[in-house]
Short mmCIF file of C-alpha atoms and ligand atoms in Angstrom, two decimals:
data_model
loop_
_atom_site.label_atom_id
_atom_site.label_comp_id
_atom_site.label_asym_id
_atom_site.label_seq_id
_atom_site.Cartn_x
_atom_site.Cartn_y
_atom_site.Cartn_z
CA UNK A 1 114.72 143.73 105.85
CA UNK A 2 117.30 141.18 104.68
CA UNK A 3 116.43 138.02 102.79
CA UNK A 4 116.37 135.83 105.87
CA UNK A 5 114.05 138.29 107.54
CA UNK A 6 111.67 138.36 104.59
CA UNK A 7 111.65 134.57 104.47
CA UNK A 8 110.85 134.33 108.18
CA UNK A 9 108.02 136.83 107.87
CA UNK A 10 106.56 134.85 104.97
CA UNK A 11 106.58 131.50 106.76
CA UNK A 12 105.51 132.81 110.18
CA UNK A 13 101.82 132.15 110.87
CA UNK A 14 99.83 135.38 110.91
CA UNK A 15 99.02 136.17 114.53
CA UNK A 16 95.77 137.66 115.54
CA UNK A 17 96.64 141.10 116.85
CA UNK A 18 94.13 143.50 118.18
CA UNK A 19 96.03 146.66 117.62
CA UNK A 20 96.02 149.67 119.86
CA UNK A 21 96.04 151.91 116.78
CA UNK A 22 99.00 153.72 115.40
CA UNK A 23 99.77 156.73 117.46
CA UNK A 24 102.60 158.89 116.22
CA UNK A 25 105.12 159.50 118.97
CA UNK A 26 105.62 163.03 117.71
CA UNK A 27 101.91 163.78 118.09
CA UNK A 28 102.04 162.92 121.80
CA UNK A 29 105.25 164.79 122.58
CA UNK A 30 107.67 161.88 122.45
CA UNK A 31 111.10 163.27 121.62
CA UNK A 32 112.93 160.47 119.86
CA UNK A 33 116.18 162.43 119.62
CA UNK A 34 116.64 161.54 123.33
CA UNK A 35 117.06 157.86 122.39
CA UNK A 36 120.71 156.73 122.34
CA UNK A 37 121.93 155.43 118.99
CA UNK A 38 122.76 151.99 120.33
CA UNK A 39 119.17 151.52 121.54
CA UNK A 40 118.07 152.32 117.99
CA UNK A 41 120.61 149.82 116.66
CA UNK A 42 119.24 147.03 118.88
CA UNK A 43 115.70 147.61 117.60
CA UNK A 44 116.86 147.95 113.98
CA UNK A 45 118.93 144.75 114.11
CA UNK A 46 115.90 142.80 115.30
CA UNK A 47 113.70 144.39 112.62
CA UNK A 48 116.21 143.56 109.90
CA UNK A 49 116.15 139.93 110.97
CA UNK A 50 112.37 139.93 110.56
CA UNK A 51 111.32 140.25 114.17
CA UNK A 52 108.97 142.63 115.88
CA UNK A 53 110.83 144.87 118.31
CA UNK A 54 109.97 147.92 120.38
CA UNK A 55 111.39 150.09 123.09
CA UNK A 56 109.26 149.29 126.10
CA UNK A 57 108.29 150.14 129.64
CA UNK A 58 109.96 152.79 131.75
CA UNK A 59 111.97 154.39 128.95
CA UNK A 60 108.90 155.13 126.80
CA UNK A 61 107.03 156.38 129.87
CA UNK A 62 109.89 158.72 130.75
CA UNK A 63 110.19 159.99 127.17
CA UNK A 64 106.47 160.79 127.18
CA UNK A 65 106.90 162.62 130.49
CA UNK A 66 109.86 164.57 129.14
CA UNK A 67 112.20 162.90 131.64
CA UNK A 68 115.56 161.31 130.88
CA UNK A 69 115.20 157.51 130.91
CA UNK A 70 117.60 155.57 133.13
CA UNK A 71 117.84 152.64 130.79
CA UNK A 72 116.33 151.47 127.51
CA UNK A 73 114.63 148.09 127.43
CA UNK A 74 113.56 146.31 124.28
CA UNK A 75 110.76 143.80 123.83
CA UNK A 76 110.55 141.47 120.84
CA UNK A 77 109.00 138.31 119.48
CA UNK A 78 112.50 136.87 118.94
CA UNK A 79 113.33 134.05 121.37
CA UNK A 80 116.42 134.43 123.59
CA UNK A 81 118.56 132.10 121.45
CA UNK A 82 117.54 133.99 118.31
CA UNK A 83 118.44 137.31 119.95
CA UNK A 84 121.82 135.95 120.97
CA UNK A 85 122.69 135.04 117.40
CA UNK A 86 122.09 138.61 116.19
CA UNK A 87 124.51 140.46 118.47
CA UNK A 88 128.25 140.18 118.95
CA UNK A 89 128.15 140.78 122.71
CA UNK A 90 125.03 139.26 124.15
CA UNK A 91 124.53 137.24 127.33
CA UNK A 92 121.44 135.34 128.33
CA UNK A 93 120.63 135.85 131.97
CA UNK A 94 117.94 134.66 134.37
CA UNK A 95 117.10 131.10 135.27
CA UNK A 96 113.32 131.23 135.37
CA UNK A 97 112.95 133.54 132.44
CA UNK A 98 115.77 134.04 129.99
CA UNK A 99 116.48 137.64 129.08
CA UNK A 100 119.17 138.84 126.71
CA UNK A 101 121.63 141.51 127.75
CA UNK A 102 123.05 143.18 124.67
CA UNK A 103 126.16 145.20 125.34
CA UNK A 104 127.59 148.12 123.39
CA UNK A 105 130.62 149.50 125.19
CA UNK A 106 129.44 150.45 128.65
CA UNK A 107 125.74 150.41 127.78
CA UNK A 108 123.68 147.30 128.35
CA UNK A 109 120.24 146.84 126.83
CA UNK A 110 117.81 144.35 128.24
CA UNK A 111 116.01 142.53 125.44
CA UNK A 112 113.12 140.33 126.51
CA UNK A 113 110.78 138.11 124.57
CA UNK A 114 107.04 138.91 124.67
CA UNK A 115 105.41 136.97 127.46
CA UNK A 116 101.80 136.07 128.09
CA UNK A 117 100.31 135.70 131.49
CA UNK A 118 97.09 137.27 132.45
CA UNK A 119 94.87 135.21 130.22
CA UNK A 120 96.77 131.99 130.61
CA UNK A 121 94.71 129.31 132.35
CA UNK A 122 95.71 129.14 135.99
CA UNK A 123 96.89 125.55 135.72
CA UNK A 124 99.87 126.80 133.69
CA UNK A 125 100.87 129.20 136.44
CA UNK A 126 102.57 127.70 139.39
CA UNK A 127 101.60 129.55 142.57
CA UNK A 128 102.77 129.62 146.15
CA UNK A 129 100.33 128.86 148.97
CA UNK A 130 99.73 132.63 149.27
CA UNK A 131 98.85 133.05 145.58
CA UNK A 132 102.20 134.47 144.44
CA UNK A 133 102.97 133.52 140.87
CA UNK A 134 106.09 131.36 140.78
CA UNK A 135 106.37 130.55 137.13
CA UNK A 136 106.03 133.34 134.66
CA UNK A 137 107.46 132.12 131.41
CA UNK A 138 104.95 131.59 128.69
CA UNK A 139 105.76 133.37 125.45
CA UNK A 140 103.06 135.53 123.92
CA UNK A 141 102.22 138.42 121.59
CA UNK A 142 103.04 142.09 122.09
CA UNK A 143 99.52 142.71 123.34
CA UNK A 144 99.67 139.85 125.83
CA UNK A 145 103.02 141.17 126.96
CA UNK A 146 101.43 144.58 127.63
CA UNK A 147 98.75 143.12 129.89
CA UNK A 148 101.18 141.28 132.12
CA UNK A 149 102.99 144.53 132.97
CA UNK A 150 102.20 146.37 136.17
CA UNK A 151 100.90 149.89 135.45
CA UNK A 152 99.28 151.34 132.33
CA UNK A 153 102.00 153.98 132.04
CA UNK A 154 104.64 151.21 132.08
CA UNK A 155 103.07 149.31 129.19
CA UNK A 156 103.89 151.41 126.12
CA UNK A 157 105.67 149.96 123.09
CA UNK A 158 107.47 152.31 120.75
CA UNK A 159 108.95 151.67 117.35
CA UNK A 160 111.44 154.54 117.00
CA UNK A 161 112.01 153.97 113.30
CA UNK A 162 108.36 154.31 112.35
CA UNK A 163 107.65 156.67 115.27
CA UNK A 164 104.74 154.36 116.20
CA UNK A 165 103.48 154.14 119.74
CA UNK A 166 101.36 151.22 120.91
CA UNK A 167 99.12 151.78 123.92
CA UNK A 168 96.97 148.74 124.68
CA UNK A 169 96.01 149.64 128.23
CA UNK A 170 95.03 153.31 128.20
CA UNK A 171 98.39 154.54 129.43
CA UNK A 172 98.30 157.77 127.41
CA UNK A 173 95.17 158.89 129.16
CA UNK A 174 96.80 158.13 132.52
CA UNK A 175 100.02 159.93 131.57
CA UNK A 176 97.91 162.98 130.79
CA UNK A 177 96.23 162.90 134.19
CA UNK A 178 99.36 161.73 136.03
CA UNK A 179 97.53 158.68 137.31
CA UNK A 180 99.20 155.45 138.30
CA UNK A 181 96.76 152.68 137.47
CA UNK A 182 97.34 148.96 137.87
CA UNK A 183 96.51 146.94 134.75
CA UNK A 184 93.71 144.43 135.48
CA UNK A 185 92.27 143.72 138.90
CA UNK A 186 94.61 145.35 141.43
CA UNK A 187 93.83 142.85 144.22
CA UNK A 188 94.68 139.94 141.97
CA UNK A 189 97.79 141.65 140.60
CA UNK A 190 99.10 142.41 144.12
CA UNK A 191 98.43 138.82 145.12
CA UNK A 192 100.40 137.54 142.11
CA UNK A 193 103.30 139.78 143.02
CA UNK A 194 103.16 141.82 146.25
CA UNK A 195 106.27 143.80 145.22
CA UNK A 196 103.91 145.73 142.94
CA UNK A 197 102.69 147.55 146.08
CA UNK A 198 106.20 148.88 146.67
CA UNK A 199 106.47 149.77 143.00
CA UNK A 200 103.20 151.72 143.17
CA UNK A 201 104.51 153.80 146.06
CA UNK A 202 107.86 154.34 144.35
CA UNK A 203 106.47 155.38 140.97
CA UNK A 204 103.88 157.68 142.53
CA UNK A 205 106.63 159.55 144.40
CA UNK A 206 109.13 159.49 141.56
CA UNK A 207 106.77 160.57 138.80
CA UNK A 208 104.58 162.86 140.89
CA UNK A 209 101.52 160.70 140.11
CA UNK A 210 98.41 159.94 142.13
CA UNK A 211 97.72 156.25 142.65
CA UNK A 212 94.25 155.63 141.26
CA UNK A 213 91.81 154.82 144.11
CA UNK A 214 91.11 151.25 142.98
CA UNK A 215 94.82 150.53 142.78
CA UNK A 216 95.53 152.21 146.12
CA UNK A 217 92.76 150.84 148.35
CA UNK A 218 93.86 147.17 148.42
CA UNK A 219 97.39 148.06 149.61
CA UNK A 220 96.34 148.52 153.25
CA UNK A 221 94.85 145.05 153.53
CA UNK A 222 97.30 143.23 151.25
CA UNK A 223 100.59 144.64 152.54
CA UNK A 224 101.13 141.60 154.79
CA UNK A 225 101.80 139.58 151.61
CA UNK A 226 105.14 141.39 151.43
CA UNK A 227 106.29 139.08 154.23
CA UNK A 228 106.45 136.28 151.68
CA UNK A 229 108.86 138.07 149.38
CA UNK A 230 112.34 136.60 149.32
CA UNK A 231 114.83 138.86 151.16
CA UNK A 232 117.07 139.01 148.08
CA UNK A 233 114.23 140.40 145.93
CA UNK A 234 113.28 142.84 148.66
CA UNK A 235 116.83 144.16 148.68
CA UNK A 236 116.62 144.86 144.93
CA UNK A 237 113.41 146.82 145.47
CA UNK A 238 114.85 148.73 148.43
CA UNK A 239 117.85 149.59 146.27
CA UNK A 240 115.54 150.90 143.53
CA UNK A 241 113.61 153.08 145.91
CA UNK A 242 116.83 154.52 147.30
CA UNK A 243 117.98 155.42 143.83
CA UNK A 244 114.71 156.87 142.60
CA UNK A 245 115.58 160.44 143.62
CA UNK A 246 112.52 160.70 145.88
CA UNK A 247 113.48 158.29 148.62
CA UNK A 248 112.44 160.68 151.41
CA UNK A 249 108.88 160.70 150.17
CA UNK A 250 108.86 156.97 149.47
CA UNK A 251 110.01 156.12 153.00
CA UNK A 252 107.46 158.53 154.43
CA UNK A 253 104.74 156.76 152.45
CA UNK A 254 106.01 153.34 153.47
CA UNK A 255 105.76 154.47 157.09
CA UNK A 256 102.24 155.81 156.55
CA UNK A 257 101.15 152.48 155.03
CA UNK A 258 102.80 150.52 157.85
CA UNK A 259 105.09 148.83 155.32
CA UNK A 260 108.32 150.32 156.68
CA UNK A 261 107.91 148.32 159.90
CA UNK A 262 107.54 145.12 157.88
CA UNK A 263 110.66 145.70 155.86
CA UNK A 264 112.80 147.12 158.67
CA UNK A 265 111.25 145.70 161.88
CA UNK A 266 114.27 146.22 164.14
CA UNK A 267 114.84 149.78 162.93
CA UNK A 268 111.17 150.52 163.48
CA UNK A 269 111.40 149.08 167.01
CA UNK A 270 114.40 151.30 167.70
CA UNK A 271 112.39 154.36 166.70
CA UNK A 272 110.15 153.74 169.70
CA UNK A 273 113.11 153.92 172.12
CA UNK A 274 114.61 157.00 173.78
CA UNK A 275 117.14 157.54 171.00
CA UNK A 276 114.39 157.01 168.42
CA UNK A 277 113.90 160.69 167.66
CA UNK A 278 117.58 161.14 166.71
CA UNK A 279 117.51 158.00 164.58
CA UNK A 280 114.45 159.20 162.67
CA UNK A 281 116.01 162.62 162.17
CA UNK A 282 119.23 161.07 160.86
CA UNK A 283 117.29 158.91 158.40
CA UNK A 284 115.40 161.99 157.19
CA UNK A 285 118.60 163.93 156.50
CA UNK A 286 120.18 160.86 154.94
CA UNK A 287 117.31 160.40 152.48
CA UNK A 288 117.14 164.10 151.62
CA UNK A 289 120.90 164.16 150.98
CA UNK A 290 120.59 161.00 148.86
CA UNK A 291 117.79 162.53 146.79
CA UNK A 292 119.84 165.68 146.19
CA UNK A 293 122.81 163.59 145.04
CA UNK A 294 120.69 161.50 142.67
CA UNK A 295 119.00 164.57 141.25
CA UNK A 296 122.43 166.12 140.66
CA UNK A 297 123.49 162.97 138.77
CA UNK A 298 125.88 161.80 141.52
CA UNK A 299 126.24 158.23 142.69
CA UNK A 300 125.06 156.76 145.98
CA UNK A 301 125.66 153.41 147.59
CA UNK A 302 123.37 151.22 149.67
CA UNK A 303 126.31 150.96 152.10
CA UNK A 304 125.90 154.61 153.09
CA UNK A 305 122.15 154.18 153.53
CA UNK A 306 122.76 151.11 155.63
CA UNK A 307 125.29 152.95 157.78
CA UNK A 308 122.75 155.71 158.43
CA UNK A 309 119.75 153.45 158.91
CA UNK A 310 121.54 151.37 161.55
CA UNK A 311 123.86 153.95 163.16
CA UNK A 312 121.78 154.56 166.26
CA UNK A 313 120.75 150.91 166.73
CA UNK A 314 124.47 150.05 166.45
CA UNK A 315 125.39 152.74 168.98
CA UNK A 316 122.93 151.43 171.53
CA UNK A 317 124.11 147.85 170.93
CA UNK A 318 127.69 148.96 171.62
CA UNK A 319 126.72 149.50 175.25
CA UNK A 320 125.87 145.79 175.53
CA UNK A 321 129.47 144.91 174.73
CA UNK A 322 131.28 147.52 176.81
CA UNK A 323 133.32 144.85 178.64
CA UNK A 324 135.01 143.90 175.39
CA UNK A 325 137.95 145.68 173.77
CA UNK A 326 136.58 148.48 171.57
CA UNK A 327 137.23 146.80 168.20
CA UNK A 328 135.51 143.58 169.30
CA UNK A 329 132.57 145.50 170.76
CA UNK A 330 132.25 147.37 167.43
CA UNK A 331 132.28 144.10 165.48
CA UNK A 332 129.70 142.48 167.68
CA UNK A 333 127.40 145.50 167.69
CA UNK A 334 127.62 145.74 163.89
CA UNK A 335 126.88 142.03 163.43
CA UNK A 336 123.88 142.23 165.72
CA UNK A 337 122.54 145.34 164.00
CA UNK A 338 122.86 143.69 160.57
CA UNK A 339 121.35 140.40 161.80
CA UNK A 340 118.12 142.20 162.68
CA UNK A 341 117.83 143.58 159.16
CA UNK A 342 118.98 140.52 157.25
CA UNK A 343 115.93 138.54 158.33
CA UNK A 344 113.79 140.58 155.97
CA UNK A 345 116.20 142.18 153.48
CA UNK A 346 119.27 140.30 152.38
CA UNK A 347 122.06 142.76 151.89
CA UNK A 348 125.13 141.70 149.93
CA UNK A 349 128.24 141.40 152.10
CA UNK A 350 130.09 144.09 150.16
CA UNK A 351 127.57 146.64 151.42
CA UNK A 352 127.51 145.51 155.05
CA UNK A 353 131.33 145.46 154.96
CA UNK A 354 131.47 149.06 153.70
CA UNK A 355 128.89 150.26 156.20
CA UNK A 356 131.04 148.76 158.93
CA UNK A 357 134.12 150.56 157.62
CA UNK A 358 132.25 153.86 157.66
CA UNK A 359 131.31 153.27 161.32
CA UNK A 360 134.78 152.12 162.34
CA UNK A 361 136.32 155.33 161.01
CA UNK A 362 134.03 157.59 163.06
CA UNK A 363 135.99 157.19 166.31
CA UNK A 364 139.42 157.98 164.77
CA UNK A 365 137.82 160.89 162.91
CA UNK A 366 136.72 162.23 166.29
CA UNK A 367 139.94 161.55 168.21
CA UNK A 368 142.53 162.52 165.58
CA UNK A 369 145.44 161.19 167.64
CA UNK A 370 149.06 161.52 166.47
CA UNK A 371 149.45 160.78 162.75
CA UNK A 372 145.84 159.54 162.48
CA UNK A 373 144.54 162.54 160.49
CA UNK A 374 147.12 161.89 157.73
CA UNK A 375 146.43 158.16 157.74
CA UNK A 376 142.67 158.57 157.55
CA UNK A 377 142.97 161.02 154.70
CA UNK A 378 144.60 158.26 152.63
CA UNK A 379 142.06 155.65 153.64
CA UNK A 380 139.96 154.65 150.60
CA UNK A 381 136.84 154.99 152.77
CA UNK A 382 137.75 158.49 154.00
CA UNK A 383 135.29 160.30 151.76
CA UNK A 384 132.33 158.14 152.83
CA UNK A 385 133.33 158.36 156.51
CA UNK A 386 133.71 162.16 156.29
CA UNK A 387 130.33 162.47 154.52
CA UNK A 388 128.89 160.35 157.30
CA UNK A 389 130.36 162.67 159.91
CA UNK A 390 128.71 165.62 158.12
CA UNK A 391 125.44 163.72 158.26
CA UNK A 392 125.81 163.05 161.99
CA UNK A 393 126.56 166.74 162.52
CA UNK A 394 123.21 167.61 160.94
CA UNK A 395 121.53 165.79 163.83
CA UNK A 396 124.10 166.62 166.54
CA UNK A 397 125.29 170.25 166.21
CA UNK A 398 128.07 169.61 168.76
CA UNK A 399 129.88 167.71 165.96
CA UNK A 400 129.81 170.66 163.58
CA UNK A 401 133.17 172.05 164.74
CA UNK A 402 134.77 168.65 164.22
CA UNK A 403 133.21 168.36 160.76
CA UNK A 404 134.52 171.85 159.90
CA UNK A 405 137.99 170.88 161.12
CA UNK A 406 138.01 167.96 158.66
CA UNK A 407 136.72 170.14 155.86
CA UNK A 408 139.58 172.61 156.44
CA UNK A 409 142.14 169.84 156.90
CA UNK A 410 141.36 168.38 153.47
CA UNK A 411 141.57 171.74 151.77
CA UNK A 412 144.78 172.89 153.48
CA UNK A 413 148.39 172.89 152.32
CA UNK A 414 150.90 170.54 154.01
CA UNK A 415 152.26 173.29 156.27
CA UNK A 416 148.78 174.38 157.29
CA UNK A 417 147.83 170.78 158.02
CA UNK A 418 150.89 170.45 160.22
CA UNK A 419 149.97 173.53 162.20
CA UNK A 420 146.37 172.29 162.55
CA UNK A 421 147.68 169.03 164.01
CA UNK A 422 150.12 170.87 166.31
CA UNK A 423 147.34 173.07 167.64
CA UNK A 424 145.18 170.06 168.14
CA UNK A 425 147.87 168.24 170.08
CA UNK A 426 148.35 171.21 172.40
CA UNK A 427 144.65 171.27 173.07
CA UNK A 428 144.55 167.53 173.61
CA UNK A 429 147.41 167.87 176.06
CA UNK A 430 145.39 170.42 177.95
CA UNK A 431 142.75 167.70 178.10
CA UNK A 432 139.99 170.07 177.12
CA UNK A 433 139.59 167.90 174.02
CA UNK A 434 138.15 164.97 175.97
CA UNK A 435 135.31 167.04 177.26
CA UNK A 436 134.26 168.66 174.01
CA UNK A 437 135.10 165.77 171.66
CA UNK A 438 136.86 168.38 169.54
CA UNK A 439 133.66 170.16 168.64
CA UNK A 440 133.89 173.87 168.11
CA UNK A 441 137.68 173.89 167.79
CA UNK A 442 139.60 176.25 165.66
CA UNK A 443 142.47 175.38 163.42
P1 ATP B 501 112.76 152.65 136.33
O1 ATP B 501 112.95 153.84 135.48
O2 ATP B 501 112.62 152.96 137.77
O3 ATP B 501 113.74 151.53 136.05
P2 ATP B 501 110.93 150.92 134.98
O4 ATP B 501 109.50 151.13 134.59
O5 ATP B 501 111.92 150.76 133.89
O6 ATP B 501 111.31 152.10 135.94
P3 ATP B 501 111.81 148.36 135.92
O7 ATP B 501 111.79 147.83 137.31
O8 ATP B 501 113.12 148.60 135.27
O9 ATP B 501 110.94 149.69 135.95
O10 ATP B 501 110.93 147.39 135.04
C1 ATP B 501 110.82 147.52 133.62
C2 ATP B 501 109.40 147.24 133.17
O11 ATP B 501 109.05 145.88 133.46
C3 ATP B 501 108.32 148.09 133.85
O12 ATP B 501 108.13 149.31 133.19
C4 ATP B 501 107.11 147.19 133.77
O13 ATP B 501 106.49 147.29 132.52
C5 ATP B 501 107.70 145.78 133.90
N1 ATP B 501 107.70 145.28 135.29
C6 ATP B 501 108.73 145.35 136.17
N2 ATP B 501 108.42 144.77 137.33
C7 ATP B 501 107.15 144.30 137.20
C8 ATP B 501 106.28 143.59 138.07
N3 ATP B 501 106.64 143.26 139.30
N4 ATP B 501 105.06 143.25 137.57
C9 ATP B 501 104.70 143.57 136.30
N5 ATP B 501 105.48 144.24 135.45
C10 ATP B 501 106.69 144.61 135.88
MG1 MG B 502 114.00 150.24 134.22
#
């Protein structure tokens, strides 16, 4: 600890801290070699300046479970302005509650100041008419910070330099039994923040945990509170569940709880129509493909999910605009399909725009007129549109031949591509193409 740190320690009032006991990380299977060096640097820098600092939340949970953490968050008693002074590249973000983002190259570490909540008198906590907590920014001790977190297994604090693990809420016991348990009174905690219900379903699927009965029971009667969540926040949660690697199971659970229909009312309504079965099947394949990609460390985009979620609703809306030129009908159908969703989940324009591009390329991918195959191949959205065609072919086997044609076309030499296009043109001239939509063709 440097001189300034020592001085600060000496003048800081001694805080009452009921300790969780010092558990050695090593003794409970926490492999600290999996912690990136910059995460260690963030903690060490705060320590050297005389502050308390720990790795916290999801990363400690994942290390205890032997999983690779997605990101490493740090919790400290340093205030945001104090954190900022300690790091060269540090930005304070968040209006309601300031959090520091410390950057090392491409890695960003979220450093937040201990907060208190649960025991704070209610008059300090601004609430909405439905009981949602609106203001959540009272600083506190590490222990208070632990009790305002959602689940016991998300409330570990780990000092990697001393190999000390703090468990104030009984998380280790729950890790052992793979139980997801809400800290405090679940009904009250869901009322404070209904998004915790979505988080419970996501973590249970992602971590292979059982939701403890007391934490699970209130969900059925409290799910309607999710209607009061701002669409922008709901989008962030939807994005997290898509990226959790177990989205198929999460969506299945959301449907079983009747939450899916609250988040995606128009999609749910479409499921009840004649084309509903195809739409449900497409979503199933889409989620399974997404999970495989995530588990293989590949990227996914909400735009692709959006394209799949709304493909059939968009197709049936197209019929409403059949008197318009095709490109206008496509625009109108897309806008109407998005409008239904945007009431509950606000999706950034860049994603709706990309989903639209994926849809718009489907028709040219099917028709392959003239020089179109060459042009599409150079389109920056080709890969997504082709992947989308493969997805559609999983539901509609008559598209498989077309999908295979595109697979071969990409892999072929220039001369082979030319002969594929020549063959295609001959077939199109014979008009057989129009009937089959190209499916089942050979090169
Ligand atoms: P993931 O690996 O999916 O990111 P995570 O546990 O890190 O999981 P985050 O959403 O990144 O989840 O949140 C970080 C931590 O912040 C959580 O572990 C939890 O302790 C706390 N937290 C997040 N959201 C809430 C919430 N709505 N209520 C209470 N605590 C929360
Ligand atoms: Mg996280």
